[in-house]
PDB file of C-alpha atoms in Angstrom:
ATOM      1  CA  UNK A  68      10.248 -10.892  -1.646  1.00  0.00           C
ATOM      2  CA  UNK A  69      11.112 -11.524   2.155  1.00  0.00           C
ATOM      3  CA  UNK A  70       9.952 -15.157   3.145  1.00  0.00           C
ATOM      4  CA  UNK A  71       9.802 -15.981   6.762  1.00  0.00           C
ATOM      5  CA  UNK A  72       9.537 -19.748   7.362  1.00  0.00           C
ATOM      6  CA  UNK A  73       7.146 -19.485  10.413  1.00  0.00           C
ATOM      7  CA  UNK A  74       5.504 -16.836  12.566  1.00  0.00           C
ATOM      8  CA  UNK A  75       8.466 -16.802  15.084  1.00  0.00           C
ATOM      9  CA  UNK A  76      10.795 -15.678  12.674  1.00  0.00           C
ATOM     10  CA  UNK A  77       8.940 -13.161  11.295  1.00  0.00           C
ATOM     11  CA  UNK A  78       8.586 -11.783  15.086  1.00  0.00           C
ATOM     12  CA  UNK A  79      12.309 -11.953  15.396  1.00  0.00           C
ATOM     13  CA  UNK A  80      12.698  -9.541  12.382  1.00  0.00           C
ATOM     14  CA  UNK A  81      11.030  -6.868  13.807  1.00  0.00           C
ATOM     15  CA  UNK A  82      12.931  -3.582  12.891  1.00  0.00           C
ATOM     16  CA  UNK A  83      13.538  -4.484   9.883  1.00  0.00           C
ATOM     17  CA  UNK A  84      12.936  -3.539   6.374  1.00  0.00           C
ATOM     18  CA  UNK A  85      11.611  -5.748   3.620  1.00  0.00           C
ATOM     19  CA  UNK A  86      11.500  -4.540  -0.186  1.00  0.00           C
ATOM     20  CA  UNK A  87      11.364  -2.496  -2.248  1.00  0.00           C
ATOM     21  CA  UNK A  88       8.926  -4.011  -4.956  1.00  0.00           C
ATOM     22  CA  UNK A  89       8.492  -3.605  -8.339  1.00  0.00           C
ATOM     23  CA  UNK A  90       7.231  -0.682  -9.988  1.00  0.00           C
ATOM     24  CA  UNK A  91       3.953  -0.703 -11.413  1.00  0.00           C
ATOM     25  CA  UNK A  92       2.721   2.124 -13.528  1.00  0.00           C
ATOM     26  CA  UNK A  93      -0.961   3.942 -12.518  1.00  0.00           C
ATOM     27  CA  UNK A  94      -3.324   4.310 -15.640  1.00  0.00           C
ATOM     28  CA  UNK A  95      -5.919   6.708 -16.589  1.00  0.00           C
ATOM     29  CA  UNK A  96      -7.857   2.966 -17.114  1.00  0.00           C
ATOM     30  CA  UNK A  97      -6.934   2.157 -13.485  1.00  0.00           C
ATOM     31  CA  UNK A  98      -8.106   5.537 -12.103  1.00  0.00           C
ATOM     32  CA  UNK A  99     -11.425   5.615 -14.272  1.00  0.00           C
ATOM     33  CA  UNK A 100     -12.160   2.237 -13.195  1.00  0.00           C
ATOM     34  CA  UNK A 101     -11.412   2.986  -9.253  1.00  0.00           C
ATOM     35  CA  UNK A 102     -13.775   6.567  -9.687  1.00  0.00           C
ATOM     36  CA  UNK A 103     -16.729   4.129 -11.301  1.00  0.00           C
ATOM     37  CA  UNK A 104     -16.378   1.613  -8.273  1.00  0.00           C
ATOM     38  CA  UNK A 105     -16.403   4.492  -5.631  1.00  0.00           C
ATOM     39  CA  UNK A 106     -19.013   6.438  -7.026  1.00  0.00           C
ATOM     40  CA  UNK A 107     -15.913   9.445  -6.722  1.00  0.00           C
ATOM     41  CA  UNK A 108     -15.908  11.141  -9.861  1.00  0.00           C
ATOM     42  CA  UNK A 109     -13.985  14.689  -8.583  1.00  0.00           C
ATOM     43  CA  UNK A 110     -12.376  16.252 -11.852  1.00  0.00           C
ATOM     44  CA  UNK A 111      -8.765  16.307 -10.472  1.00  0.00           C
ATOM     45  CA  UNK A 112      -9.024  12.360 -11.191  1.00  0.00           C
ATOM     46  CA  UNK A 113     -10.809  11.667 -14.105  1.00  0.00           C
ATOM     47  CA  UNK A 114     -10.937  14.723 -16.613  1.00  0.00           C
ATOM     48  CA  UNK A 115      -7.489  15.031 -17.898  1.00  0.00           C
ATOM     49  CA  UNK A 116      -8.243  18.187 -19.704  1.00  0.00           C
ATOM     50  CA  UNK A 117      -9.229  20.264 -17.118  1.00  0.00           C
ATOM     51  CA  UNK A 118      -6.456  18.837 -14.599  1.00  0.00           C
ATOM     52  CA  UNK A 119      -4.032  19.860 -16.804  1.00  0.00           C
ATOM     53  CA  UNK A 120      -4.675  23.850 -15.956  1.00  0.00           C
ATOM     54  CA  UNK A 121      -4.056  22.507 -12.275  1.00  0.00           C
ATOM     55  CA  UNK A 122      -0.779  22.934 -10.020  1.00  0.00           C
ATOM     56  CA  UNK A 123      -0.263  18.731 -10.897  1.00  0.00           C
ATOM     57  CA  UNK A 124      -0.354  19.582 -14.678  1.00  0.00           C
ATOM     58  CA  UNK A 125      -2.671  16.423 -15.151  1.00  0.00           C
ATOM     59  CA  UNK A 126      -4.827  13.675 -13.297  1.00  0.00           C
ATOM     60  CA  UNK A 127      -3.848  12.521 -10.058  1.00  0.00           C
ATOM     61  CA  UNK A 128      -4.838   9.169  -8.628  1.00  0.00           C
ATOM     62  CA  UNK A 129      -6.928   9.099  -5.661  1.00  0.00           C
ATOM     63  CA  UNK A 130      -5.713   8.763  -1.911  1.00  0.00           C
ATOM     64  CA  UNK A 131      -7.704   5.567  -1.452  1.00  0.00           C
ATOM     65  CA  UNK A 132      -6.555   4.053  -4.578  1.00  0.00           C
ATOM     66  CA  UNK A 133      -3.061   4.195  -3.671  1.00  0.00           C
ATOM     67  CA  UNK A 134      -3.760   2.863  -0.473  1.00  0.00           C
ATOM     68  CA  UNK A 135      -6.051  -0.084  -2.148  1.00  0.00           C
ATOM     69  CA  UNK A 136      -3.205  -1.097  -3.668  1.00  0.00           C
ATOM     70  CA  UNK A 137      -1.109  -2.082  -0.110  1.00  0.00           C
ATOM     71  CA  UNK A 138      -2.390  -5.344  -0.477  1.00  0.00           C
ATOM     72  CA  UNK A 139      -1.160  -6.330  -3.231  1.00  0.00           C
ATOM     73  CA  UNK A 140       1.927  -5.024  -2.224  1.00  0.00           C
ATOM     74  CA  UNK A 141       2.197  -6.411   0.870  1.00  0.00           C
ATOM     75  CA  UNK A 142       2.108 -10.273  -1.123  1.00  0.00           C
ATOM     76  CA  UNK A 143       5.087  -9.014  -3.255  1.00  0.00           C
ATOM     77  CA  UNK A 144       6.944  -7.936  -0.179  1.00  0.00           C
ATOM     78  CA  UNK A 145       7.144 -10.557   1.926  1.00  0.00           C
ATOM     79  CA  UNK A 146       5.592 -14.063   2.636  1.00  0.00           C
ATOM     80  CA  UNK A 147       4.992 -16.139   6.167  1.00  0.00           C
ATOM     81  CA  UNK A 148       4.921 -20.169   6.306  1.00  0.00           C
ATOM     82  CA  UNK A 149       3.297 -22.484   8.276  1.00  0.00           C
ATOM     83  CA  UNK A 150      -0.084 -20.457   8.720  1.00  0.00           C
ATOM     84  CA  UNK A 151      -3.568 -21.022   7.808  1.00  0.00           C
ATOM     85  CA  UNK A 152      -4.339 -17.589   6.768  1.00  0.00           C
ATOM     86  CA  UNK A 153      -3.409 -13.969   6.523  1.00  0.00           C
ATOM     87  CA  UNK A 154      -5.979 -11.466   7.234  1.00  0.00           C
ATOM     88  CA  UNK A 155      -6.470  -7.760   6.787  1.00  0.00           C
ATOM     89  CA  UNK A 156      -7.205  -6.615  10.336  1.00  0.00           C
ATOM     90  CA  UNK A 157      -7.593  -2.771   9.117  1.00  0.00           C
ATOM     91  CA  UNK A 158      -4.867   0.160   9.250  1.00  0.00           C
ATOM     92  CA  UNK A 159      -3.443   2.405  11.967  1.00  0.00           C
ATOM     93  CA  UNK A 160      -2.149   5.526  10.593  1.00  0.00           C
ATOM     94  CA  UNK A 161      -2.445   6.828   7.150  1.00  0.00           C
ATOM     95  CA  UNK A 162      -1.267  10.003   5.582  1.00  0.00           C
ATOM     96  CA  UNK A 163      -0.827  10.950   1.707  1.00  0.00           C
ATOM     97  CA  UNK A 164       1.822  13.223   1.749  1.00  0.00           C
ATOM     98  CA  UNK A 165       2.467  13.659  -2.171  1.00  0.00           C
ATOM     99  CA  UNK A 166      -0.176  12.850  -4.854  1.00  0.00           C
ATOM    100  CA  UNK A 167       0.319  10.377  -7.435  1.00  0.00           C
ATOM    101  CA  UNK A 168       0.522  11.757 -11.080  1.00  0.00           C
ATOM    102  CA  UNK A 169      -1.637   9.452 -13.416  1.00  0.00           C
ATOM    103  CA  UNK A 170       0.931   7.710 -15.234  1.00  0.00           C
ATOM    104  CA  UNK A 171       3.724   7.864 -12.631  1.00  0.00           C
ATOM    105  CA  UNK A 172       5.149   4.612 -11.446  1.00  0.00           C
ATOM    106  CA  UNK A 173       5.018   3.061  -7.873  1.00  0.00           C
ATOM    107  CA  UNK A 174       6.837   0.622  -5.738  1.00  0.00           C
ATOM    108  CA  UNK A 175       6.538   0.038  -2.021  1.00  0.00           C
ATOM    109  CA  UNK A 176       8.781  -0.854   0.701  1.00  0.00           C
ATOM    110  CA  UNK A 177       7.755  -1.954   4.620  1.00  0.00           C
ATOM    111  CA  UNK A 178       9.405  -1.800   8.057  1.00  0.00           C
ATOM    112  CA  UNK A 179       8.175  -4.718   9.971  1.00  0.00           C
ATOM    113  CA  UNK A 180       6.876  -2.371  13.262  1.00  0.00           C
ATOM    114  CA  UNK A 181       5.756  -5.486  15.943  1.00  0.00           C
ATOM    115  CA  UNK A 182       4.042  -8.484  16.294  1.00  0.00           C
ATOM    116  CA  UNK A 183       2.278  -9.461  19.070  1.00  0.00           C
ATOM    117  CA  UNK A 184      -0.053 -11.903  20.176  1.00  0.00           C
ATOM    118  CA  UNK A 185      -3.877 -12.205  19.464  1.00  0.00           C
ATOM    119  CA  UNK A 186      -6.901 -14.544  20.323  1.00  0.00           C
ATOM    120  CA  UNK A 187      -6.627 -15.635  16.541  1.00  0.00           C
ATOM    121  CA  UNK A 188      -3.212 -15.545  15.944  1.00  0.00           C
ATOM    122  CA  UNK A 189      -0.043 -13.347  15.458  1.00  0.00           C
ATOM    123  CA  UNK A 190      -0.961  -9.671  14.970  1.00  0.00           C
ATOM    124  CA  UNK A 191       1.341  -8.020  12.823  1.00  0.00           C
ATOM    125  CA  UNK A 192       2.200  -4.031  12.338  1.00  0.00           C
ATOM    126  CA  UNK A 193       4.065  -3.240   8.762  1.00  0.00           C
ATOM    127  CA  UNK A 194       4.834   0.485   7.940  1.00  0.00           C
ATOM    128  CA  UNK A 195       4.219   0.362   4.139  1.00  0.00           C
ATOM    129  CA  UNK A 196       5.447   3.416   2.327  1.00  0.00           C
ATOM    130  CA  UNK A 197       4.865   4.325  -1.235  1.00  0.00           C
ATOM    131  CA  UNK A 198       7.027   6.333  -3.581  1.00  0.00           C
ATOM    132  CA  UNK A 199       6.554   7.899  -6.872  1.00  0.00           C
ATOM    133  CA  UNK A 200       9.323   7.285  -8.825  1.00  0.00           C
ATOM    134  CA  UNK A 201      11.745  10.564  -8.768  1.00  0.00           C
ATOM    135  CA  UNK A 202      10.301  11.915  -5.822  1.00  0.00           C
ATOM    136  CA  UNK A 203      11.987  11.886  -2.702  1.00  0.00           C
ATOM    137  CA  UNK A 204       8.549  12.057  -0.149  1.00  0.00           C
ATOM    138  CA  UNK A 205       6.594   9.262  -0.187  1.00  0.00           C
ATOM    139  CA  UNK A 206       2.827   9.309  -1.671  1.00  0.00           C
ATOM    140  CA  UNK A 207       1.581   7.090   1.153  1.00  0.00           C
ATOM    141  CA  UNK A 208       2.603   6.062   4.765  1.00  0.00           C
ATOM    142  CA  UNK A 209       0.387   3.588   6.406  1.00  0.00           C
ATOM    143  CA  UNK A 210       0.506   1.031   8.626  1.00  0.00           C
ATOM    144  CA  UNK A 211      -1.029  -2.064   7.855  1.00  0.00           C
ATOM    145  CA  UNK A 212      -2.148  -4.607  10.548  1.00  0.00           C
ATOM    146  CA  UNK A 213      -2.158  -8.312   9.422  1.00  0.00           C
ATOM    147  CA  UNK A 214      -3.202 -11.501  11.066  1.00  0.00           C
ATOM    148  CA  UNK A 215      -1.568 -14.387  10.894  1.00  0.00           C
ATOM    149  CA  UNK A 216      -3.668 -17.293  11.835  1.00  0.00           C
ATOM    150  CA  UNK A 217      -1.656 -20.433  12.447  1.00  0.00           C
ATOM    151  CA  UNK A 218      -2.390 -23.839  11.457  1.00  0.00           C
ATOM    152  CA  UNK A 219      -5.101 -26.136  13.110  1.00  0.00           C
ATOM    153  CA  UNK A 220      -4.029 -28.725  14.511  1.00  0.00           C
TER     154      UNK A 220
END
């Protein structure tokens, strides 16, 4: 994990990359679970018998469960002091190049892309990627916007 003592030194690292994490394995459980709480129960995910007569030879997680899982890597990547709060503020781009084989293991890394000033605090752009372990595209690109709202005083 990165830690950045304070706001401006995590502005003066822009450019530069923090990670990778550790990788974490995606379940069947994990996948079921994520269909259930989306109401998205497409075969490809959750019916391991019939993916297997597919092109991926088994389940594949979903897009937006990679993706839910940026937040959690984003805490394991890299830390910022002297703040309040961090906030999700949304996502610019997203793509999912590759898909993720259930039971294939994932790690992340991010490229710190700007930070800039905002009515509520620092505003900042991270380009996370995640890989499948073994491949050489990634499974995800997206970049995540965070707020970083600063102490009261």
């Amino acid at each position: 994990m990165r830690s950045f003592a304070n706001v401006q030194e995590l502005k003066a690292a822009v450019g530069e990359t923090v990670g990778p994490t550790e990788w974490r394995t995606v379940t069947q459980e994990q996948v079921n679970l994520f269909a259930d709480a989306t109401d998205d129960h497409q075969w490809i995910h959750v019916d391991p018998e019939r993916a297997k007569e597919t092109p991926f030879g088994g389940t594949i997680a979903h897009g937006f469960l990679t993706l839910s899982l940026l937040p959690s890597f984003l805490t394991e990547l890299m830390s910022v002091g002297q703040i309040q709060m961090a906030v999700n503020f949304g996502l610019n781009k997203v793509r999912f190049p590759k898909p993720v084989p259930v039971g294939s293991r994932v790690r992340a890394s991010g490229e710190l892309v700007d930070v800039k000033n905002s009515p509520a605090g620092q505003l900042a752009t991270i380009k996370v990627s995640v890989e499948v372990e073994g491949e050489r595209r990634p499974v995800c690109v997206a970049e995540a916007l965070l707020l970083y709202v600063p102490v009261s005083e």
